[in-house]
Amino acid sequence: MDEAAAAEAVQLIDGEGEFAADSAERFMAAAGVAGCGLSYAVVSIMGPQSSGKSTLLNQLFGTNFKEMDAFRGRSQTTKGIWIARCVGVEPCTVVMDLEGTDGRERGEDDTAFEKQSSLFALAISDIVLINMWCHDIGREQAANKPLLKTVFQVMMRLFSPRKTTLLFVIRDKTRTPLEHLEPVLREDIQKIWNSVAKPEAHKDTPISEFFNVQVTALPSFEEKEEQFREQVQQLRQRFSNSIAPGGLAGDRRGVVPASGFLFSSQQIWKVIRENKDLDLPAHKEWMVLESDVQSGPVPGFGKKLGYIVDVHMQEYDKEAIYFDEAVRTAKRQLLKSRVLNLVQPAFQKMLAHLRTRALEKYKTELNLTLESGKGFAAAVRDTTESNLNEFDQGCADAVIEQADWDYSKILEKVRRDVEDHTLSIREGKLSELTNHAKEKLRKALVEPVESLFDAAGPSTWASIRNLFKRETEAILPEFQKNLAGFEMESATSEGMVSKLRDYARSIVENKAKEEAGKVLIHMKESHDKDSIPRVWTGKEDVRAIAKDARSAALKLLSVLAAIRWDEKPDKIEKILTSTLLDGSVTSKSKGASASSDPLASTTWEEVSPKYTLITPSQCKSLWKQFKAETEFAITQAVSTQQAHKRGNGRLPPPWAMVAIAVLGFNEIMTLLRNPIYLFLLFVGYLLVKALAVQLDINREFQNGVVPGIISVTAKLIPTLQNILNKVATEQQQQQGHHQDAAAEAPQQQQQPQPQPPPLLLSPRSPMSELRRPLHMPFSPVRKAVSPSPSSSSSTVTSPRNAGEDQKPRQMVQPDNESNNAYSIV
């Protein structure tokens, strides 16, 4: 705040009696008065013209009011009412300098403006300074007596609920001590008070009930300036904390907040200027009431407002009693209409607060009632009734007797507010119940239905229907029971239950559509639940197993071809089996016309199109694709079985061995009688065995007889040379070391010939054993014998073997028999 700007005096009311609202607003902003709340005081001064009022205020409060120039003569200096803020005094103190009384400039109008300004000062001030000459004390015709009479007369019109401090400032004090002057002054004041006409109710009321009278004296400013200034500073101390209890302005009842001070002052001056005989304290009460109702509902609003209006009307009746009745009545009606128009916005504001409070209270009580477990409809009914009754009572209390205001429209608005909020809460609660039931249905159906489709069989849809019935009968009655608390119509309740049942059906149908979209994957892939490995021996019927696997895949296709909500049987599986499994799709399509093909259609017999998941033509296409992708697995299974048979067919069958023993008895006996034959036969056997191991006969003939013969023929001579070189090397080593014992051939470890890895199968998943990659048995491949340094020959391989060497091989050492053969040779 700029103290210099705040101390600068601004005219509040000009000499013509016009309220300077614009300059006053600028002053309130510059001086920072509007933000003081209730922590401010108003001080005014009145007294005879040219009695030094402005000088006293400037010396006492540091203001800058215009002072009289004594060298130019005694004349009127202050016109109207001026306002400034005291500098250096807390709390905020607003000072008003009133135009002096008994001035010759106004003439006959002086009395009217004197009363108006005095009434205005008493209406808005906490402390009124009355400036008077010391030599007028005790004089019957003193200049201050008309002023005091004016003050007391206007006070009778105010009937202020609080005391106003009247501080009499005796100017140009003589040698007579103040303690002698004060009793005389109080006696004069009491005489004036007794002479003023008062209402009957206050006829014997002492002056102390209305005024807090205090007296102080100051020396002459012109003759004793230094002493004057010192005593003024002492007086200034009394204005510090003036609004505190016991201070100069200790009675603060009915104080208008600082933000409304300017508006209140303007309204009071307007009433005074228009000479409307209204009670100014009632006007202050109205200002406070209007300010309070802006921030919230006011308890007892109707009684307070009715009292204010009644006081105004009674005052009018008292003052207008001697006028013509017709004129008085007409003016009274006009006055009443204006008063009611003035206060009706506050009444509407009060109703708006009651409406807001009723809705908020309804929301809170409804939530608490619902949380207690009470049914929704019952909670809404009880809460609505109690809140509407309370609102109706509040509106009735806000209405005044002097007006016939109708609040039925606002009551209807409150009812609509309650209904709208109730509808919103109801929809939210129903949505919450519905979503909860949907979530339970989803959890109860999705995974079980998916599991049933994974293990598809003839009873899949029967199991799904049983699951659907069991879960809906468990969840839907509970949902319907929760709806009972809403007390809705049975048709509405049944409709919600029906929608929830349709939602459950949609869960199953969507899951069926999802699985139908992956039917080819399901047909080719199944889960090996028992994890039982299966080895292809030569005894299994691979074609029969393949047929069983395809039959199971076809059943899965028939299950996912259509949605079956009823128990009525259909011919889908029969048609698919007879058309796709028993017969050949290719031969059927070539040998018969499209009209005779049961799969040449887009619908199934006895199945609604909306429940069709895979059409007959789509089944036919899927089956062709399925067969094409599984035929290779079957072929590999057959090849593996044949390879296994060849691997286990090295010895002749038992009957052949018996026949050889019987038919070759003579030859056997010849060998036994001539051991040399037996020895040569044994050596030949070892030689052939060594050649067979080196040439890997089993692997060569695995790819066919003709390729095997060609490959063995190409490698026979190099292999034989290799064996002979090995024998020659061993003989040279034996001679070099002069060993008597037979030379031991280098022992090389032999890895056992790996058997074909078993083909893992599951009896419950026949197609899986055909779809798995078949592991062909690896034949042992001979390890090339490193030639000795003296050997000039090397191993020769055929082009076929060169190509095969590009592949990873399992290298094995020659067995013991081939080593023995080398030694013997």
CSV table of C-alpha atoms in Angstrom, one decimal, residues 149-547:
chain,number,residue,atom,x,y,z
A,149,LYS,CA,-29.5,18.4,19.3
A,150,THR,CA,-29.2,17.4,15.7
A,151,VAL,CA,-27.0,14.4,16.6
A,152,PHE,CA,-29.5,13.2,19.3
A,153,GLN,CA,-32.5,13.8,17.0
A,154,VAL,CA,-31.2,11.7,14.1
A,155,MET,CA,-30.1,9.1,16.7
A,156,MET,CA,-33.7,8.5,17.6
A,157,ARG,CA,-34.3,7.5,14.0
A,158,LEU,CA,-31.5,5.0,14.0
A,159,PHE,CA,-32.2,3.0,17.1
A,160,SER,CA,-28.7,1.5,16.6
A,161,PRO,CA,-28.1,-1.9,18.1
A,162,ARG,CA,-24.6,-0.8,19.1
A,163,LYS,CA,-23.1,2.1,21.0
A,164,THR,CA,-21.4,4.9,19.1
A,165,THR,CA,-18.4,6.6,20.8
A,166,LEU,CA,-18.9,10.4,21.0
A,167,LEU,CA,-15.5,11.9,21.7
A,168,PHE,CA,-15.9,15.6,22.5
A,169,VAL,CA,-12.7,17.5,21.7
A,170,ILE,CA,-12.5,20.8,23.5
A,171,ARG,CA,-10.5,23.2,21.5
A,172,ASP,CA,-8.4,26.2,22.8
A,173,LYS,CA,-8.6,25.0,26.4
A,174,THR,CA,-8.2,27.8,29.0
A,175,ARG,CA,-6.6,27.6,32.4
A,176,THR,CA,-9.7,25.8,33.7
A,177,PRO,CA,-8.7,22.2,34.3
A,178,LEU,CA,-10.4,19.5,32.3
A,179,GLU,CA,-11.8,17.8,35.4
A,180,HIS,CA,-13.8,21.0,36.0
A,181,LEU,CA,-14.9,21.4,32.4
A,182,GLU,CA,-16.0,17.8,31.9
A,183,PRO,CA,-18.9,17.8,34.5
A,184,VAL,CA,-20.3,21.0,33.1
A,185,LEU,CA,-20.1,19.5,29.5
A,186,ARG,CA,-21.8,16.3,30.5
A,187,GLU,CA,-24.6,18.3,32.3
A,188,ASP,CA,-25.2,20.3,29.1
A,189,ILE,CA,-25.3,17.0,27.1
A,190,GLN,CA,-27.8,15.5,29.5
A,191,LYS,CA,-30.1,18.6,29.2
A,192,ILE,CA,-30.0,18.4,25.4
A,193,TRP,CA,-30.7,14.6,25.5
A,194,ASN,CA,-33.7,15.2,27.8
A,195,SER,CA,-35.1,17.9,25.5
A,196,VAL,CA,-35.1,15.7,22.4
A,197,ALA,CA,-38.4,14.0,21.6
A,198,LYS,CA,-38.0,10.2,22.0
A,199,PRO,CA,-40.3,7.3,21.1
A,200,GLU,CA,-42.4,5.9,23.9
A,201,ALA,CA,-40.2,2.8,24.3
A,202,HIS,CA,-37.1,4.9,24.9
A,203,LYS,CA,-38.7,7.8,26.8
A,204,ASP,CA,-36.7,7.0,29.9
A,205,THR,CA,-33.7,5.4,28.3
A,206,PRO,CA,-30.5,7.0,29.5
A,207,ILE,CA,-28.0,8.4,27.0
A,208,SER,CA,-25.4,5.8,28.1
A,209,GLU,CA,-27.5,3.1,26.3
A,210,PHE,CA,-26.8,4.8,22.9
A,211,PHE,CA,-23.5,6.6,23.3
A,212,ASN,CA,-20.2,6.1,24.9
A,213,VAL,CA,-19.4,9.7,25.8
A,214,GLN,CA,-15.7,10.7,26.3
A,215,VAL,CA,-14.1,14.1,26.7
A,216,THR,CA,-10.6,15.4,25.9
A,217,ALA,CA,-9.1,18.9,25.6
A,218,LEU,CA,-6.4,20.4,23.4
A,219,PRO,CA,-4.6,23.8,23.7
A,220,SER,CA,-4.7,26.4,21.0
A,221,PHE,CA,-2.9,25.4,17.8
A,222,GLU,CA,-2.0,29.0,16.9
A,223,GLU,CA,-0.8,30.1,20.3
A,224,LYS,CA,0.7,26.8,21.7
A,225,GLU,CA,1.6,24.8,18.6
A,226,GLU,CA,4.3,22.6,20.3
A,227,GLN,CA,2.0,21.7,23.2
A,228,PHE,CA,-0.8,21.1,20.8
A,229,ARG,CA,1.2,18.6,18.8
A,230,GLU,CA,2.4,16.8,21.9
A,231,GLN,CA,-1.2,16.3,23.2
A,232,VAL,CA,-2.4,15.3,19.8
A,233,GLN,CA,0.2,12.5,19.8
A,234,GLN,CA,-1.0,11.4,23.2
A,235,LEU,CA,-4.6,11.3,21.8
A,236,ARG,CA,-3.4,9.3,18.8
A,237,GLN,CA,-2.3,6.5,21.1
A,238,ARG,CA,-6.0,6.0,22.1
A,239,PHE,CA,-6.9,5.1,18.4
A,240,SER,CA,-4.4,2.1,18.4
A,241,ASN,CA,-6.3,-1.2,18.6
A,242,SER,CA,-9.5,0.8,18.7
A,243,ILE,CA,-11.7,-2.2,17.8
A,244,ALA,CA,-10.4,-4.4,20.6
A,245,PRO,CA,-12.6,-5.0,23.6
A,246,GLY,CA,-12.4,-1.8,25.8
A,247,GLY,CA,-11.1,0.3,22.9
A,248,LEU,CA,-12.7,3.4,21.5
A,249,ALA,CA,-14.7,1.3,19.0
A,250,GLY,CA,-15.1,-1.8,21.2
A,251,ASP,CA,-18.8,-2.3,20.3
A,252,ARG,CA,-18.7,-4.1,16.9
A,253,ARG,CA,-22.2,-5.4,16.6
A,254,GLY,CA,-23.7,-5.2,13.1
A,255,VAL,CA,-20.4,-4.2,11.4
A,256,VAL,CA,-20.4,-4.5,7.6
A,257,PRO,CA,-17.4,-6.3,6.1
A,258,ALA,CA,-14.9,-3.9,4.5
A,259,SER,CA,-15.6,-5.3,1.1
A,260,GLY,CA,-19.3,-4.1,1.4
A,261,PHE,CA,-18.5,-0.8,3.2
A,262,LEU,CA,-18.6,1.3,0.1
A,263,PHE,CA,-21.8,-0.3,-1.2
A,264,SER,CA,-23.5,0.0,2.2
A,265,SER,CA,-22.5,3.6,2.5
A,266,GLN,CA,-23.9,4.4,-0.9
A,267,GLN,CA,-27.2,2.8,-0.1
A,268,ILE,CA,-27.5,4.5,3.3
A,269,TRP,CA,-26.8,7.9,1.7
A,270,LYS,CA,-29.3,7.1,-1.0
A,271,VAL,CA,-32.0,6.4,1.6
A,272,ILE,CA,-31.1,9.6,3.5
A,273,ARG,CA,-31.1,11.8,0.3
A,274,GLU,CA,-34.5,10.4,-0.9
A,275,ASN,CA,-35.9,11.1,2.6
A,276,LYS,CA,-37.4,7.7,2.8
A,277,ASP,CA,-38.3,7.1,6.4
A,278,LEU,CA,-36.6,3.7,6.6
A,279,ASP,CA,-34.8,2.3,9.6
A,280,LEU,CA,-31.1,2.5,8.8
A,281,PRO,CA,-30.0,-0.3,11.3
A,282,ALA,CA,-32.5,-2.5,9.6
A,283,HIS,CA,-30.9,-1.5,6.3
A,284,LYS,CA,-27.5,-2.6,7.8
A,285,GLU,CA,-29.0,-5.8,8.9
A,286,TRP,CA,-30.3,-6.3,5.4
A,287,MET,CA,-26.8,-5.7,4.0
A,288,VAL,CA,-25.3,-8.2,6.3
A,289,LEU,CA,-28.1,-10.7,5.5
A,290,GLU,CA,-27.7,-10.2,1.8
A,291,SER,CA,-23.9,-10.7,2.1
A,292,ASP,CA,-24.3,-13.8,4.2
A,293,VAL,CA,-26.8,-15.4,1.8
A,294,GLN,CA,-24.3,-15.2,-1.1
A,295,SER,CA,-22.0,-17.7,0.6
A,296,GLY,CA,-24.6,-20.2,1.8
A,297,PRO,CA,-28.0,-20.8,3.4
A,298,VAL,CA,-28.8,-18.6,6.3
A,299,PRO,CA,-30.7,-20.1,9.3
A,300,GLY,CA,-33.9,-18.2,10.0
A,301,PHE,CA,-33.7,-16.3,6.7
A,302,GLY,CA,-37.4,-15.8,6.5
A,303,LYS,CA,-37.8,-14.4,10.0
A,304,LYS,CA,-34.8,-12.1,9.6
A,305,LEU,CA,-36.0,-10.8,6.2
A,306,GLY,CA,-39.5,-10.5,7.4
A,307,TYR,CA,-38.5,-8.4,10.4
A,308,ILE,CA,-36.4,-6.0,8.2
A,309,VAL,CA,-39.4,-5.5,5.8
A,310,ASP,CA,-41.8,-5.1,8.7
A,311,VAL,CA,-39.6,-2.5,10.4
A,312,HIS,CA,-39.5,-0.5,7.2
A,313,MET,CA,-43.3,-0.7,6.8
A,314,GLN,CA,-44.0,0.2,10.4
A,315,GLU,CA,-41.7,3.2,10.2
A,316,TYR,CA,-43.5,4.3,7.1
A,317,ASP,CA,-46.9,3.9,8.8
A,318,LYS,CA,-45.7,6.0,11.8
A,319,GLU,CA,-44.5,8.9,9.7
A,320,ALA,CA,-47.4,8.9,7.2
A,321,ILE,CA,-50.2,8.7,9.7
A,322,TYR,CA,-51.3,12.3,9.1
A,323,PHE,CA,-51.5,12.0,5.4
A,324,ASP,CA,-54.6,11.3,3.3
A,325,GLU,CA,-55.5,7.6,3.7
A,326,ALA,CA,-55.9,7.0,0.0
A,327,VAL,CA,-52.5,8.6,-0.8
A,328,ARG,CA,-50.9,6.8,2.2
A,329,THR,CA,-52.3,3.5,1.1
A,330,ALA,CA,-51.2,3.9,-2.5
A,331,LYS,CA,-47.7,5.0,-1.4
A,332,ARG,CA,-47.5,2.1,1.0
A,333,GLN,CA,-48.3,-0.4,-1.7
A,334,LEU,CA,-45.7,1.1,-3.9
A,335,LEU,CA,-43.1,1.1,-1.1
A,336,LYS,CA,-43.9,-2.5,-0.3
A,337,SER,CA,-43.6,-3.6,-3.9
A,338,ARG,CA,-40.2,-1.9,-4.2
A,339,VAL,CA,-39.0,-3.4,-1.0
A,340,LEU,CA,-40.0,-6.9,-2.0
A,341,ASN,CA,-38.4,-6.5,-5.4
A,342,LEU,CA,-35.3,-5.5,-3.7
A,343,VAL,CA,-35.1,-8.5,-1.4
A,344,GLN,CA,-36.5,-11.1,-3.7
A,345,PRO,CA,-33.1,-11.9,-5.4
A,346,ALA,CA,-31.7,-12.8,-1.9
A,347,PHE,CA,-34.7,-15.1,-1.4
A,348,GLN,CA,-34.0,-16.8,-4.8
A,349,LYS,CA,-30.4,-17.2,-3.8
A,350,MET,CA,-31.5,-18.8,-0.5
A,351,LEU,CA,-33.7,-21.3,-2.4
A,352,ALA,CA,-30.7,-22.1,-4.7
A,353,HIS,CA,-28.6,-22.9,-1.7
A,354,LEU,CA,-31.4,-25.1,-0.3
A,355,ARG,CA,-31.6,-26.9,-3.6
A,356,THR,CA,-27.9,-27.6,-3.7
A,357,ARG,CA,-27.8,-28.7,-0.1
A,358,ALA,CA,-30.8,-31.0,-0.6
A,359,LEU,CA,-29.2,-32.7,-3.6
A,360,GLU,CA,-25.9,-33.2,-1.8
A,361,LYS,CA,-27.5,-34.5,1.3
A,362,TYR,CA,-29.6,-36.9,-0.8
A,363,LYS,CA,-26.5,-38.3,-2.5
A,364,THR,CA,-24.7,-38.8,0.8
A,365,GLU,CA,-27.7,-40.4,2.6
A,366,LEU,CA,-28.5,-42.7,-0.4
A,367,ASN,CA,-24.9,-44.0,-0.5
A,368,LEU,CA,-24.9,-44.7,3.2
A,369,THR,CA,-28.3,-46.4,3.0
A,370,LEU,CA,-27.1,-48.6,0.1
A,371,GLU,CA,-23.9,-49.5,1.9
A,372,SER,CA,-26.0,-50.7,4.9
A,373,GLY,CA,-27.5,-53.4,2.6
A,374,LYS,CA,-31.0,-52.0,2.1
A,375,GLY,CA,-32.7,-52.6,-1.2
A,376,PHE,CA,-32.2,-49.9,-3.9
A,377,ALA,CA,-35.8,-49.0,-4.4
A,378,ALA,CA,-36.6,-48.8,-0.7
A,379,ALA,CA,-33.4,-46.8,0.0
A,380,VAL,CA,-34.4,-44.3,-2.8
A,381,ARG,CA,-38.0,-44.0,-1.6
A,382,ASP,CA,-37.0,-43.3,2.1
A,383,THR,CA,-34.1,-41.0,1.2
A,384,THR,CA,-36.2,-39.0,-1.3
A,385,GLU,CA,-39.1,-38.5,1.0
A,386,SER,CA,-37.0,-37.3,3.9
A,387,ASN,CA,-34.9,-34.9,1.8
A,388,LEU,CA,-37.9,-33.4,-0.1
A,389,ASN,CA,-39.7,-32.8,3.2
A,390,GLU,CA,-36.6,-31.1,4.6
A,391,PHE,CA,-36.3,-29.0,1.5
A,392,ASP,CA,-40.0,-28.0,1.6
A,393,GLN,CA,-39.6,-27.0,5.2
A,394,GLY,CA,-36.5,-24.9,4.4
A,395,CYS,CA,-38.4,-23.1,1.7
A,396,ALA,CA,-41.3,-22.4,4.0
A,397,ASP,CA,-38.9,-21.0,6.5
A,398,ALA,CA,-37.4,-18.7,3.9
A,399,VAL,CA,-40.7,-17.2,2.8
A,400,ILE,CA,-41.8,-14.0,4.5
A,401,GLU,CA,-45.3,-13.1,5.5
A,402,GLN,CA,-45.4,-9.9,3.6
A,403,ALA,CA,-45.0,-11.7,0.2
A,404,ASP,CA,-46.9,-14.5,-1.5
A,405,TRP,CA,-43.9,-16.0,-3.1
A,406,ASP,CA,-44.4,-19.5,-4.7
A,407,TYR,CA,-41.5,-22.0,-4.4
A,408,SER,CA,-43.3,-24.9,-6.1
A,409,LYS,CA,-41.2,-24.5,-9.2
A,410,ILE,CA,-37.9,-24.8,-7.3
A,411,LEU,CA,-39.4,-27.8,-5.4
A,412,GLU,CA,-40.1,-29.4,-8.8
A,413,LYS,CA,-36.6,-28.8,-9.9
A,414,VAL,CA,-35.2,-30.4,-6.8
A,415,ARG,CA,-37.5,-33.4,-7.4
A,416,ARG,CA,-36.1,-33.7,-11.0
A,417,ASP,CA,-32.5,-33.4,-9.6
A,418,VAL,CA,-33.2,-36.3,-7.3
A,419,GLU,CA,-34.8,-38.4,-10.0
A,420,ASP,CA,-31.9,-37.7,-12.4
A,421,HIS,CA,-29.3,-38.7,-9.8
A,422,THR,CA,-31.3,-41.8,-8.8
A,423,LEU,CA,-31.5,-42.9,-12.5
A,424,SER,CA,-27.8,-42.4,-12.8
A,425,ILE,CA,-27.1,-44.5,-9.7
A,426,ARG,CA,-29.6,-47.1,-10.7
A,427,GLU,CA,-28.0,-47.6,-14.1
A,428,GLY,CA,-24.6,-47.8,-12.5
A,429,LYS,CA,-25.7,-50.4,-10.0
A,430,LEU,CA,-27.5,-52.5,-12.7
A,431,SER,CA,-24.4,-52.3,-14.9
A,432,GLU,CA,-22.2,-53.4,-12.1
A,433,LEU,CA,-24.5,-56.4,-11.3
A,434,THR,CA,-24.6,-57.3,-15.0
A,435,ASN,CA,-20.9,-57.1,-15.5
A,436,HIS,CA,-20.3,-59.1,-12.4
A,437,ALA,CA,-22.6,-61.9,-13.6
A,438,LYS,CA,-21.0,-61.8,-17.1
A,439,GLU,CA,-17.6,-62.2,-15.6
A,440,LYS,CA,-18.8,-65.2,-13.6
A,441,LEU,CA,-20.3,-66.8,-16.7
A,442,ARG,CA,-17.2,-66.1,-18.7
A,443,LYS,CA,-14.9,-67.8,-16.1
A,444,ALA,CA,-17.4,-70.7,-15.8
A,445,LEU,CA,-17.7,-71.4,-19.5
A,446,VAL,CA,-14.6,-70.4,-21.5
A,447,GLU,CA,-12.0,-72.8,-20.2
A,448,PRO,CA,-14.3,-75.8,-19.7
A,449,VAL,CA,-15.7,-75.4,-23.2
A,450,GLU,CA,-12.2,-75.1,-24.6
A,451,SER,CA,-11.2,-78.2,-22.8
A,452,LEU,CA,-14.2,-80.1,-24.2
A,453,PHE,CA,-13.3,-79.1,-27.7
A,454,ASP,CA,-9.7,-80.3,-27.2
A,455,ALA,CA,-11.1,-83.7,-26.3
A,456,ALA,CA,-13.7,-83.7,-29.0
A,457,GLY,CA,-15.9,-86.8,-29.3
A,458,PRO,CA,-19.5,-87.9,-29.9
A,459,SER,CA,-20.6,-86.5,-26.6
A,460,THR,CA,-18.9,-83.1,-26.8
A,461,TRP,CA,-21.9,-81.0,-27.5
A,462,ALA,CA,-24.0,-83.0,-25.0
A,463,SER,CA,-21.3,-82.2,-22.4
A,464,ILE,CA,-21.3,-78.5,-23.5
A,465,ARG,CA,-25.1,-78.3,-23.1
A,466,ASN,CA,-24.9,-79.9,-19.6
A,467,LEU,CA,-22.2,-77.4,-18.7
A,468,PHE,CA,-24.2,-74.5,-20.0
A,469,LYS,CA,-27.3,-75.6,-18.2
A,470,ARG,CA,-25.5,-76.2,-14.9
A,471,GLU,CA,-23.7,-72.9,-14.8
A,472,THR,CA,-26.6,-70.7,-16.0
A,473,GLU,CA,-28.9,-72.3,-13.4
A,474,ALA,CA,-26.3,-71.5,-10.7
A,475,ILE,CA,-25.6,-67.8,-11.8
A,476,LEU,CA,-28.8,-66.5,-13.3
A,477,PRO,CA,-31.1,-67.1,-10.3
A,478,GLU,CA,-28.6,-65.2,-8.1
A,479,PHE,CA,-28.6,-62.3,-10.6
A,480,GLN,CA,-32.4,-62.3,-10.6
A,481,LYS,CA,-32.5,-62.3,-6.8
A,482,ASN,CA,-30.3,-59.2,-6.8
A,483,LEU,CA,-32.6,-57.5,-9.2
A,484,ALA,CA,-35.5,-57.9,-6.8
A,485,GLY,CA,-34.2,-55.0,-4.7
A,486,PHE,CA,-34.8,-52.6,-7.6
A,487,GLU,CA,-38.5,-53.5,-7.6
A,488,MET,CA,-38.7,-53.3,-11.4
A,489,GLU,CA,-41.4,-54.8,-13.5
A,490,SER,CA,-41.2,-58.5,-14.1
A,491,ALA,CA,-41.0,-58.1,-17.9
A,492,THR,CA,-37.9,-55.8,-17.4
A,493,SER,CA,-36.3,-58.2,-15.0
A,494,GLU,CA,-36.9,-61.2,-17.2
A,495,GLY,CA,-35.5,-59.3,-20.2
A,496,MET,CA,-32.3,-58.7,-18.4
A,497,VAL,CA,-32.0,-62.3,-17.4
A,498,SER,CA,-32.7,-63.3,-21.0
A,499,LYS,CA,-30.0,-61.0,-22.2
A,500,LEU,CA,-27.6,-62.5,-19.8
A,501,ARG,CA,-28.5,-66.0,-20.9
A,502,ASP,CA,-27.9,-64.9,-24.5
A,503,TYR,CA,-24.5,-63.6,-23.5
A,504,ALA,CA,-23.7,-67.0,-22.0
A,505,ARG,CA,-24.7,-68.7,-25.3
A,506,SER,CA,-22.6,-66.2,-27.2
A,507,ILE,CA,-19.6,-67.2,-25.1
A,508,VAL,CA,-20.0,-70.8,-26.2
A,509,GLU,CA,-20.7,-69.9,-29.8
A,510,ASN,CA,-17.7,-67.6,-30.1
A,511,LYS,CA,-15.5,-70.2,-28.6
A,512,ALA,CA,-16.8,-72.8,-31.1
A,513,LYS,CA,-16.2,-70.3,-34.0
A,514,GLU,CA,-12.7,-69.8,-32.7
A,515,GLU,CA,-11.9,-73.5,-32.5
A,516,ALA,CA,-13.5,-74.1,-35.9
A,517,GLY,CA,-11.1,-71.5,-37.4
A,518,LYS,CA,-8.2,-73.7,-36.1
A,519,VAL,CA,-9.8,-77.1,-37.0
A,520,LEU,CA,-7.0,-78.1,-39.4
A,521,ILE,CA,-4.4,-77.5,-36.7
A,522,HIS,CA,-6.5,-79.5,-34.2
A,523,MET,CA,-6.8,-82.3,-36.7
A,524,LYS,CA,-3.1,-82.4,-37.3
A,525,GLU,CA,-2.0,-81.9,-33.7
A,526,SER,CA,-3.2,-83.7,-30.6
A,527,HIS,CA,-1.9,-84.0,-27.1
A,528,ASP,CA,0.0,-87.1,-26.1
A,529,LYS,CA,-1.7,-87.4,-22.7
A,530,ASP,CA,-0.1,-90.8,-21.6
A,531,SER,CA,3.3,-90.2,-23.1
A,532,ILE,CA,3.7,-93.9,-23.9
A,533,PRO,CA,6.5,-94.4,-26.5
A,534,ARG,CA,5.9,-96.8,-29.4
A,535,VAL,CA,8.5,-98.7,-31.4
A,536,TRP,CA,7.7,-99.7,-34.9
A,537,THR,CA,8.4,-103.4,-35.1
A,538,GLY,CA,7.2,-105.4,-38.0
A,539,LYS,CA,4.0,-106.4,-36.5
A,540,GLU,CA,1.9,-103.2,-36.5
A,541,ASP,CA,-0.6,-102.4,-39.2
A,542,VAL,CA,0.3,-98.9,-40.1
A,543,ARG,CA,-2.5,-98.5,-42.5
A,544,ALA,CA,-5.0,-99.5,-39.8
A,545,ILE,CA,-3.5,-97.1,-37.4
A,546,ALA,CA,-3.6,-94.3,-40.0
A,547,LYS,CA,-7.2,-95.1,-40.6
